[in-house]
PDB file of C-alpha atoms in Angstrom:
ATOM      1  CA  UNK A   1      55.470   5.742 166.630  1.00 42.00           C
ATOM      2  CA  UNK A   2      51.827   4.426 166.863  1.00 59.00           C
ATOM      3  CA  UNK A   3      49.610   6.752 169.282  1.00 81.00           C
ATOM      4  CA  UNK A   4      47.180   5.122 171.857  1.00 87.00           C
ATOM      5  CA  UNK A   5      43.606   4.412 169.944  1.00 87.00           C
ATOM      6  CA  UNK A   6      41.106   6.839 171.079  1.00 82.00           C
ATOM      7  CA  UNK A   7      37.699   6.445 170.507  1.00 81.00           C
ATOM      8  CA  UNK A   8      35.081   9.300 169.499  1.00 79.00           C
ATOM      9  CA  UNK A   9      31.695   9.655 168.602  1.00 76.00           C
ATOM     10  CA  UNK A  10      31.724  10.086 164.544  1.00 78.00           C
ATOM     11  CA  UNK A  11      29.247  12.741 163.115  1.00 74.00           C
ATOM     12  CA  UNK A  12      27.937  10.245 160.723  1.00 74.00           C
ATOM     13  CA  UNK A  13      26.543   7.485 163.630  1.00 73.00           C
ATOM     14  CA  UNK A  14      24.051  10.542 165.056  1.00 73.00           C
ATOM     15  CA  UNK A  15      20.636   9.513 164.591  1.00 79.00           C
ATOM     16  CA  UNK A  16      19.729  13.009 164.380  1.00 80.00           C
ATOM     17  CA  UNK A  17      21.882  14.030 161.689  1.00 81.00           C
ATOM     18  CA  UNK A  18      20.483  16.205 159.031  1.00 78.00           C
ATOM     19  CA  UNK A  19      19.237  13.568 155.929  1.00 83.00           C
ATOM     20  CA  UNK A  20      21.315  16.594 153.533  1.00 83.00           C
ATOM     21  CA  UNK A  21      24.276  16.600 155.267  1.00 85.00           C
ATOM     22  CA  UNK A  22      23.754  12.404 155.820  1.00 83.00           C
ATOM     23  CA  UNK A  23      23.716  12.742 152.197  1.00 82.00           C
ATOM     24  CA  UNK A  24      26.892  14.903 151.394  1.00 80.00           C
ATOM     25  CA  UNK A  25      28.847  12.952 154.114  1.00 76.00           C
ATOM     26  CA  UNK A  26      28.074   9.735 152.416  1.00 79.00           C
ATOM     27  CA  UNK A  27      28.827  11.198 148.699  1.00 78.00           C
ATOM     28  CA  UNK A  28      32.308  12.627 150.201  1.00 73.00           C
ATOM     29  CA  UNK A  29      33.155   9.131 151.632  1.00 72.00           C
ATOM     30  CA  UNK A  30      31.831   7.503 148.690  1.00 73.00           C
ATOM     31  CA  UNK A  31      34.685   9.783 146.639  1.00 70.00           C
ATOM     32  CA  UNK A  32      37.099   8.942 149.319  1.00 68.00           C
ATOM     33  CA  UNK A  33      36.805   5.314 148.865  1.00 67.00           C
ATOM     34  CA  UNK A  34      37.157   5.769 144.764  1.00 69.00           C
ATOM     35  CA  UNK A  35      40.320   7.517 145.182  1.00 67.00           C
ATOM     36  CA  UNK A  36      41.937   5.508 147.569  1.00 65.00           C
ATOM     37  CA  UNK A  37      41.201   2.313 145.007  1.00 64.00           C
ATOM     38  CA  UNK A  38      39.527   0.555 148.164  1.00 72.00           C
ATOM     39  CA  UNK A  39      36.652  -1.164 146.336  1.00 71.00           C
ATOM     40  CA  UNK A  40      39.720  -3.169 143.646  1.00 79.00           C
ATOM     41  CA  UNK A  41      41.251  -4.467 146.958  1.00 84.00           C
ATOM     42  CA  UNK A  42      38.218  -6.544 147.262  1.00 93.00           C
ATOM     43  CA  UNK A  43      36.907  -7.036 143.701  1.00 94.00           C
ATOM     44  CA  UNK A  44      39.884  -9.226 142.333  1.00 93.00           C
ATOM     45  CA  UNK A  45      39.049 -11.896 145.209  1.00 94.00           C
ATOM     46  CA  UNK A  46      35.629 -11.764 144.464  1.00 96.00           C
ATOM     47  CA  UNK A  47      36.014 -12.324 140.770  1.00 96.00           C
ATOM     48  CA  UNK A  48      38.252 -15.430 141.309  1.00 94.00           C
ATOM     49  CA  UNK A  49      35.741 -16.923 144.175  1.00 95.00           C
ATOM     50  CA  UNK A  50      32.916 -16.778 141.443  1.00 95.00           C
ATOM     51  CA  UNK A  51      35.053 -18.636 138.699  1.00 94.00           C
ATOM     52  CA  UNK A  52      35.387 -21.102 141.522  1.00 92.00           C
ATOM     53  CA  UNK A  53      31.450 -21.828 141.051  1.00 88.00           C
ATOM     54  CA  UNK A  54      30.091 -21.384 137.814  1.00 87.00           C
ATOM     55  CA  UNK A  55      27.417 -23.316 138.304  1.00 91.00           C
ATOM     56  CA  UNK A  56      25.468 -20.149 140.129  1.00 95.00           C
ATOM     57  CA  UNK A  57      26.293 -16.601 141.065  1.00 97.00           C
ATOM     58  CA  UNK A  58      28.735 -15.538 143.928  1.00 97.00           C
ATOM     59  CA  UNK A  59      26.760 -14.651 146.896  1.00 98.00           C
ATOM     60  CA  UNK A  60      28.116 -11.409 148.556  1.00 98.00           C
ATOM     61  CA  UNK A  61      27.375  -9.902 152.060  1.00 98.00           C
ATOM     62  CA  UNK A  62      28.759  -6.881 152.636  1.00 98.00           C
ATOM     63  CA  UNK A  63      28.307  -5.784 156.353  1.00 98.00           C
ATOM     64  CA  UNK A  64      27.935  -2.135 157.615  1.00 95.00           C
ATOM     65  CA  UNK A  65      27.976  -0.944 154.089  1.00 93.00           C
ATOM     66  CA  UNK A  66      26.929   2.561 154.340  1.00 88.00           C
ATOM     67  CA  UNK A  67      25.900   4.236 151.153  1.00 87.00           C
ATOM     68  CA  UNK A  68      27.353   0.721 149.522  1.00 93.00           C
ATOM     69  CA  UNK A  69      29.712   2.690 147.264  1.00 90.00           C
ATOM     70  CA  UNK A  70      31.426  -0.485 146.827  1.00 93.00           C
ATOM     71  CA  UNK A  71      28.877  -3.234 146.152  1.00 95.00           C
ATOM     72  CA  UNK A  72      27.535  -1.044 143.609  1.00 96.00           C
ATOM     73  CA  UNK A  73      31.199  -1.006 142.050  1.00 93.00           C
ATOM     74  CA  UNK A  74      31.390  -4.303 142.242  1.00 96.00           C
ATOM     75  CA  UNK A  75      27.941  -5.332 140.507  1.00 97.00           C
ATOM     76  CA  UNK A  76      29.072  -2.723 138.216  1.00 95.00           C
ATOM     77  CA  UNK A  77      31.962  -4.140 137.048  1.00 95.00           C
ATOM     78  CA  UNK A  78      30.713  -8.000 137.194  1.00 97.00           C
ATOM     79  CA  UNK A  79      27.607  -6.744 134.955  1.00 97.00           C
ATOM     80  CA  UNK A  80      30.584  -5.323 132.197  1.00 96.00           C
ATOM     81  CA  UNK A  81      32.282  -8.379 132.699  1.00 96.00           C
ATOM     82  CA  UNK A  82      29.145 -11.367 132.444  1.00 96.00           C
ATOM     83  CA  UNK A  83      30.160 -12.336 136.120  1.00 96.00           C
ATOM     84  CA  UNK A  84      27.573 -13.625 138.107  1.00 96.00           C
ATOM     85  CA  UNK A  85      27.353 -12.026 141.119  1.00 97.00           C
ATOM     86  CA  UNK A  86      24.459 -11.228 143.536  1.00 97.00           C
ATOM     87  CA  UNK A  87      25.361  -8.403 146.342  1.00 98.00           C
ATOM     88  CA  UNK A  88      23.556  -7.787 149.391  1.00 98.00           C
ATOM     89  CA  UNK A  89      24.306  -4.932 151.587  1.00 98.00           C
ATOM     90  CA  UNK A  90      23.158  -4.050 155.266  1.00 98.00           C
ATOM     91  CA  UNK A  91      23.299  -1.463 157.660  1.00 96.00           C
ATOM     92  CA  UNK A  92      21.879  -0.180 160.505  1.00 93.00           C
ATOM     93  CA  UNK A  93      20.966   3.078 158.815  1.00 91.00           C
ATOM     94  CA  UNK A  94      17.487   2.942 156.755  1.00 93.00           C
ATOM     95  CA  UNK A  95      18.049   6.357 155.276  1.00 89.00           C
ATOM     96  CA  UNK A  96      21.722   4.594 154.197  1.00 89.00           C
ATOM     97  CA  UNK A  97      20.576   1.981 153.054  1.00 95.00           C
ATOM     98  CA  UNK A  98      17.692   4.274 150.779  1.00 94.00           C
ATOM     99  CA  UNK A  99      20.632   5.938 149.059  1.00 91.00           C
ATOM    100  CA  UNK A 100      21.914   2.690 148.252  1.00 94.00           C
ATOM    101  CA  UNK A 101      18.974   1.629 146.322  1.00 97.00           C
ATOM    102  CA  UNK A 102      18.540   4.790 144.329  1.00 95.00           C
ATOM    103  CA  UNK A 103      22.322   4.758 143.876  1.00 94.00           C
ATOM    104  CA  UNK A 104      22.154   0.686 142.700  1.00 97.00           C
ATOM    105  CA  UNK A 105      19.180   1.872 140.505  1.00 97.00           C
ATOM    106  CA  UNK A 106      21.229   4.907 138.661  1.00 96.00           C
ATOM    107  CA  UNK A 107      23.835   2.311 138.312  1.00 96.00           C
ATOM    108  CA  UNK A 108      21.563   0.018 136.458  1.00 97.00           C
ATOM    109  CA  UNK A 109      22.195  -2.755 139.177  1.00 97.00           C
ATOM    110  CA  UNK A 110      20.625  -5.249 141.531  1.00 97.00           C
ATOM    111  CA  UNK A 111      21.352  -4.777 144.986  1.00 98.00           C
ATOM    112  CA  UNK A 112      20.108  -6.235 148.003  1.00 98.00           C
ATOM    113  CA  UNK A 113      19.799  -3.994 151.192  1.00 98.00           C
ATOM    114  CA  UNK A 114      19.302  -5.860 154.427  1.00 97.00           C
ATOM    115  CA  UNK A 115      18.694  -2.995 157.648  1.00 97.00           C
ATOM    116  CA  UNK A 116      19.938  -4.518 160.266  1.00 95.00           C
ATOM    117  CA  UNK A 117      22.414  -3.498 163.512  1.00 96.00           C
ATOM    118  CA  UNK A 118      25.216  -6.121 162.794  1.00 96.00           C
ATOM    119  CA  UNK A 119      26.129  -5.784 166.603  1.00 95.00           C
ATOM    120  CA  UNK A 120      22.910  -6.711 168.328  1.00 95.00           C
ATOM    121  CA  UNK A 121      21.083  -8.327 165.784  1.00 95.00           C
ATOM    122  CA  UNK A 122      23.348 -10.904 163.484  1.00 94.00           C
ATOM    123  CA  UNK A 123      24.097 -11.720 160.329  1.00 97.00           C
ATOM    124  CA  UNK A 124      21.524 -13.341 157.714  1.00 97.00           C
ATOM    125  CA  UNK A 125      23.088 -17.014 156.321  1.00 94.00           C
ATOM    126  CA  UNK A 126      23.379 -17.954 153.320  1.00 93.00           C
ATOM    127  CA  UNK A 127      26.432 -16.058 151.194  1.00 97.00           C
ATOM    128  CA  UNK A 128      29.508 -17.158 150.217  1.00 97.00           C
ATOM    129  CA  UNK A 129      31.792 -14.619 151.034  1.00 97.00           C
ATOM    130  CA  UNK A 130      30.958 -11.941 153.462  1.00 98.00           C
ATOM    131  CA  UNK A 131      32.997  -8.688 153.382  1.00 97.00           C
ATOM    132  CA  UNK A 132      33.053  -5.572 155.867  1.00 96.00           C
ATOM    133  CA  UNK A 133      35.305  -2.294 154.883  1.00 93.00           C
ATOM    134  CA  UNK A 134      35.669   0.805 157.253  1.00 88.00           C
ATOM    135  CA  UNK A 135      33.674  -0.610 160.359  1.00 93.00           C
ATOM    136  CA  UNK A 136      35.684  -2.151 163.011  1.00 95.00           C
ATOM    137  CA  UNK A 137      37.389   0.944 163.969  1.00 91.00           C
ATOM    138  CA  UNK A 138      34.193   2.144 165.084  1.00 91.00           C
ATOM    139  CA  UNK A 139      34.180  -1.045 167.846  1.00 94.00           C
ATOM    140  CA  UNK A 140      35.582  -1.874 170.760  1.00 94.00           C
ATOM    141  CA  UNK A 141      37.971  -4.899 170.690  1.00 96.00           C
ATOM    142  CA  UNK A 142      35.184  -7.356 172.377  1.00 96.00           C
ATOM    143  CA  UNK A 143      32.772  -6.441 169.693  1.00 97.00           C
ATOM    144  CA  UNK A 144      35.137  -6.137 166.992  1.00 97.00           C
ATOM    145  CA  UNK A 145      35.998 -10.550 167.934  1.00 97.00           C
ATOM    146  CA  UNK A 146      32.676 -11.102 168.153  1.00 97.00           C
ATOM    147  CA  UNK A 147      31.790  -9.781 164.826  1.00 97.00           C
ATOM    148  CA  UNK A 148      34.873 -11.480 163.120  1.00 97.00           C
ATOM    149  CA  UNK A 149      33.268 -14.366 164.699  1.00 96.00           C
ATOM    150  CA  UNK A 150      29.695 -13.509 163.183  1.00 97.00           C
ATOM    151  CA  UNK A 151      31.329 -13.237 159.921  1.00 97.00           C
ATOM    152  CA  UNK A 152      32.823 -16.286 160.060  1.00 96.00           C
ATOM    153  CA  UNK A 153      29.428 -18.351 161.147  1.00 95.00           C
ATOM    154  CA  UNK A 154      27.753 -16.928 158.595  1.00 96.00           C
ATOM    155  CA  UNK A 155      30.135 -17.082 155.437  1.00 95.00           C
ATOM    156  CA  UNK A 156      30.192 -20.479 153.326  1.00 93.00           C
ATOM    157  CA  UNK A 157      34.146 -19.740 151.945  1.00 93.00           C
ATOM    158  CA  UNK A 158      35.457 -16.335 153.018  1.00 95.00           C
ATOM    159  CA  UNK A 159      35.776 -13.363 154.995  1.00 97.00           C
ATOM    160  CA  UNK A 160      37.764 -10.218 153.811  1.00 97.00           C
ATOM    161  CA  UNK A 161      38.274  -7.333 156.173  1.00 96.00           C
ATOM    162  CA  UNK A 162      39.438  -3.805 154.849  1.00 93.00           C
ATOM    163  CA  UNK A 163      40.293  -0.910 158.067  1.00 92.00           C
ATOM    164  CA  UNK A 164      42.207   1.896 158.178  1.00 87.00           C
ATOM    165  CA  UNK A 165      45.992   1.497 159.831  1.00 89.00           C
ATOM    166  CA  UNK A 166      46.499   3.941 162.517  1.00 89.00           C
ATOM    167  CA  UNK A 167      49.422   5.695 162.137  1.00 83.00           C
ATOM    168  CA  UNK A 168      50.656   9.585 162.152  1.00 85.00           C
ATOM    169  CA  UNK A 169      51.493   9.490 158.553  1.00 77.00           C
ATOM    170  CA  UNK A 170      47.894   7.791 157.853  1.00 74.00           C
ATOM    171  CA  UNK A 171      46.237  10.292 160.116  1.00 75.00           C
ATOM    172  CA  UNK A 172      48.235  13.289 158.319  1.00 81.00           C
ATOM    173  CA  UNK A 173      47.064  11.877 154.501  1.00 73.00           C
ATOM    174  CA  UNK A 174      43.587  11.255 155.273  1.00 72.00           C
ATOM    175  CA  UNK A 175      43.048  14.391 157.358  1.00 74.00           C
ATOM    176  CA  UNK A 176      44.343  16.394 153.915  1.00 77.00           C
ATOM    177  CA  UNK A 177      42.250  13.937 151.558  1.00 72.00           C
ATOM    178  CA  UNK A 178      39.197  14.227 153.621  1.00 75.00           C
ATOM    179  CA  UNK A 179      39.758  17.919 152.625  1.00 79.00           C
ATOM    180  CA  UNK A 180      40.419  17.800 149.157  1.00 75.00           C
ATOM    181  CA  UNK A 181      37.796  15.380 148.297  1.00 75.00           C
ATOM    182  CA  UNK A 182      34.493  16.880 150.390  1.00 80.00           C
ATOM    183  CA  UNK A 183      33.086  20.276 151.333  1.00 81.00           C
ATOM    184  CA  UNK A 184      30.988  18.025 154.134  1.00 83.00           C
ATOM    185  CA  UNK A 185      32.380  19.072 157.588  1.00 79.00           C
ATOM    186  CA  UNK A 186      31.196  15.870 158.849  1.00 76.00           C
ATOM    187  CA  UNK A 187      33.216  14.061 156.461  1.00 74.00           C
ATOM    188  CA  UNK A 188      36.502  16.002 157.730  1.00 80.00           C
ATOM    189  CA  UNK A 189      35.680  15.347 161.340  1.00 82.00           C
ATOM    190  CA  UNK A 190      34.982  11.706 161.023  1.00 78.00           C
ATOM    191  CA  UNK A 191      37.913  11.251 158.713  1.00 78.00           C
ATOM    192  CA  UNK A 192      40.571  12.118 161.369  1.00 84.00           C
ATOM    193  CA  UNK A 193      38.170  10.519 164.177  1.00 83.00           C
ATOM    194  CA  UNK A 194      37.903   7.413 162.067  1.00 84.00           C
ATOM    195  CA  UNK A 195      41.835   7.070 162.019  1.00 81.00           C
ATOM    196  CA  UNK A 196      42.703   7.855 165.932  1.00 84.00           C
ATOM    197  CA  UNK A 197      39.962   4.947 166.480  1.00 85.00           C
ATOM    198  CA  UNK A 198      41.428   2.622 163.906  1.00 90.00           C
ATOM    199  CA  UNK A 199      43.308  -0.656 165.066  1.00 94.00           C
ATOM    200  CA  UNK A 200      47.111  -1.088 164.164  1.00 93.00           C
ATOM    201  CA  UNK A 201      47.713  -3.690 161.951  1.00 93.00           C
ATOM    202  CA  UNK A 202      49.504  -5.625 165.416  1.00 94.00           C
ATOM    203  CA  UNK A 203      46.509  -4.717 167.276  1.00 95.00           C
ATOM    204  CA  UNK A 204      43.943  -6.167 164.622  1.00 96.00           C
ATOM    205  CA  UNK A 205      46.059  -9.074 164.038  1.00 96.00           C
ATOM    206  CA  UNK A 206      45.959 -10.164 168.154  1.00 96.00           C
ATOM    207  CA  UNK A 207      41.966  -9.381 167.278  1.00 96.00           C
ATOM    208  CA  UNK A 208      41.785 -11.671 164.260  1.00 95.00           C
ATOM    209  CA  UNK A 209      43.551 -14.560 166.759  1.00 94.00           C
ATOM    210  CA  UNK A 210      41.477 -13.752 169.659  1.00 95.00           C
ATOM    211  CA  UNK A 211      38.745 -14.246 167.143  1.00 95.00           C
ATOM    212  CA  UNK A 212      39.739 -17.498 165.127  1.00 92.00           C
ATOM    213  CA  UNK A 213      42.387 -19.296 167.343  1.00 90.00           C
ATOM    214  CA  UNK A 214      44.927 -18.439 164.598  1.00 87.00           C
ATOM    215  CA  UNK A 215      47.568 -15.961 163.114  1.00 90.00           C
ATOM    216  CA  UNK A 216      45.369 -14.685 159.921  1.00 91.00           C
ATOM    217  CA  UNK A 217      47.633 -12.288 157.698  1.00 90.00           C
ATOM    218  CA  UNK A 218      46.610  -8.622 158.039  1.00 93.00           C
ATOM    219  CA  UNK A 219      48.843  -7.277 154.821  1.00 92.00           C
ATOM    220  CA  UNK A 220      48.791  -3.597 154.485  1.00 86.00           C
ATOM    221  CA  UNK A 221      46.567  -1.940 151.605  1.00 84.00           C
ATOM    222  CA  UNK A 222      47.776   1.133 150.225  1.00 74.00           C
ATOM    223  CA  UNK A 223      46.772   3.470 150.708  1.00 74.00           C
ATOM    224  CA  UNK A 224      46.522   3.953 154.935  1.00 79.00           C
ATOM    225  CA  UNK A 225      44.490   0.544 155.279  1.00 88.00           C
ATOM    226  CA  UNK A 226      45.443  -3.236 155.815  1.00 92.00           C
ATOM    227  CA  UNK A 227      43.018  -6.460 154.664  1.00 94.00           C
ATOM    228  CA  UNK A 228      42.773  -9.551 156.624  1.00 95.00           C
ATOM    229  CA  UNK A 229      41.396 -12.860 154.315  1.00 94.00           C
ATOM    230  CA  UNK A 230      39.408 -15.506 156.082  1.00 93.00           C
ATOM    231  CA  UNK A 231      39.104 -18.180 153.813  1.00 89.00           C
ATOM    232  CA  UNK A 232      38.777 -22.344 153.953  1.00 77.00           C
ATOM    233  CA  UNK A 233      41.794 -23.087 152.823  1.00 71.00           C
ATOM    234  CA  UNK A 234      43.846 -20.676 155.459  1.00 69.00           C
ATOM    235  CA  UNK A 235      42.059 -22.086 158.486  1.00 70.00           C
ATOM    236  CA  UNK A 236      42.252 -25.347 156.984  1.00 67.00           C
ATOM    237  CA  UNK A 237      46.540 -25.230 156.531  1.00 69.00           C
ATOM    238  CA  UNK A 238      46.276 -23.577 160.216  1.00 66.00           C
ATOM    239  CA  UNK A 239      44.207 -25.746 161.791  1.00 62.00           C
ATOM    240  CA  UNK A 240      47.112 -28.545 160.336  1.00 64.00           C
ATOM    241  CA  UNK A 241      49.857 -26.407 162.587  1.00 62.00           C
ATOM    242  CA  UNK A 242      47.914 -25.938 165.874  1.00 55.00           C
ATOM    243  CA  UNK A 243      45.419 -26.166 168.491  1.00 46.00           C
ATOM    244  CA  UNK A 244      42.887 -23.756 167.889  1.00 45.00           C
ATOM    245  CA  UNK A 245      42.000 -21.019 170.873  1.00 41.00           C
ATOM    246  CA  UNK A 246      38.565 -21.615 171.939  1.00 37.00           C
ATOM    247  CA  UNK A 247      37.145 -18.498 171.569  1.00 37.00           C
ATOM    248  CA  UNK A 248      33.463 -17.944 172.503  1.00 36.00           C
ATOM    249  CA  UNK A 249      32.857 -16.838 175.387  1.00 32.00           C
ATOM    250  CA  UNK A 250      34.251 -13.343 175.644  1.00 31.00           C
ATOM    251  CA  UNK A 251      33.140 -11.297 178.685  1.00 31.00           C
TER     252      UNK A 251
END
């Protein structure tokens, strides 16, 4: 059985957190992510919306990205490959969003770093697919439509949407992972906090049709996460089956 979501301040969001252990706490996530496989939920998708447009390169925004583990992984891996692909992160954080660079740099990659509070400020136009992993747990459901929404305005073909599943098992596994991973203490608080605050897959899906008027697949991602798609075509064959819920003013 699913426990009530509960809600917490996470370590990591504290303005006044240390820049050393900001730093650890984003290295320890960053391993988390590699080990759960998170970044190859996403990359696959992103590969066949570029071969879509050869003409120019993909244009990626990746929202709330953190240290941007995953861009980086991705530019990576389209740099190996002679995919064209042009990432742009943002975040809130400056001092996140500084690691990124230096990180991008090591990597021998472009990256784009936007700071910016997704919540109060909007999204920047102009991508083709605009992605968001590990964020909308940390929302509450108003602002978690509302930025589905954003998403949505913004993005020229697609949306994809990686969160953790709340669940006992999933709260067991990434307690003990956060643990094994990272020495950071923040990381193992905000691990477990992250997962009491995550949506269910039922609950994101009512979000996801609050959002968009529709019934959007959330499929689950092993391991402890599901991923909702947004794309053209979906609303497109959905849009053929119903009326859509007009969805814009939310109080």
């Amino acid at each position: 059985m699913t426990s009530a979501r509960v809600r917490s301040d996470e370590w990591m969001d504290d303005p006044g957190l240390d820049p050393e252990r900001h730093r650890q706490a984003l290295a320890g996530l960053a391993r988390l992510n590699r080990i759960s496989l998170v970044s190859r939920v996403f990359y696959p998708r992103l590969v066949r919306l570029a071969a879509q447009q050869p003409r120019r390169p993909l244009r990626v925004l990746d929202v709330a990205s953190g240290s941007a583990d995953l861009p980086i992984d991705w530019l990576r891996r389209a740099k190996r490959q002679g995919i064209r692909m042009e990432v742009t992160s943002l975040d809130r954080s400056e001092y996140a969003m500084d690691v990124a660079l230096e990180s991008a740099k090591a990597a021998g990659v472009t990256l784009g770093t936007v700071v910016r509070d997704c919540l109060t400020d909007g999204l920047p136009s102009g991508f083709d697919v605009v992605t968001n992993s590990l964020f909308m747990h940390h929302l509450e459901n108003y602002q978690a439509v509302r930025l589905i929404q954003e998403m949505w305005r913004v993005s020229e073909r697609s949306v994809l949407i990686c969160d953790l599943d709340r669940s006992s098992v999933n709260l067991a596994l990434v307690a003990a992972a956060s643990r094994l991973v990272s020495r950071s203490d923040v990381v193992h608080h905000d691990a477990t906090a992250s997962v009491r605050a995550a949506f269910s897959r039922p609950e994101f899906s009512a979000l996801l049709r609050q959002a968009m008027g529709y019934d959007i697949p959330v499929r689950i991602s092993f391991p402890c996460r599901y991923l909702a798609v947004i794309d053209q075509a979906c609303v497109a064959e959905l849009a053929g089956r119903s009326s859509p819920i007009l969805s814009g003013a939310i109080p």
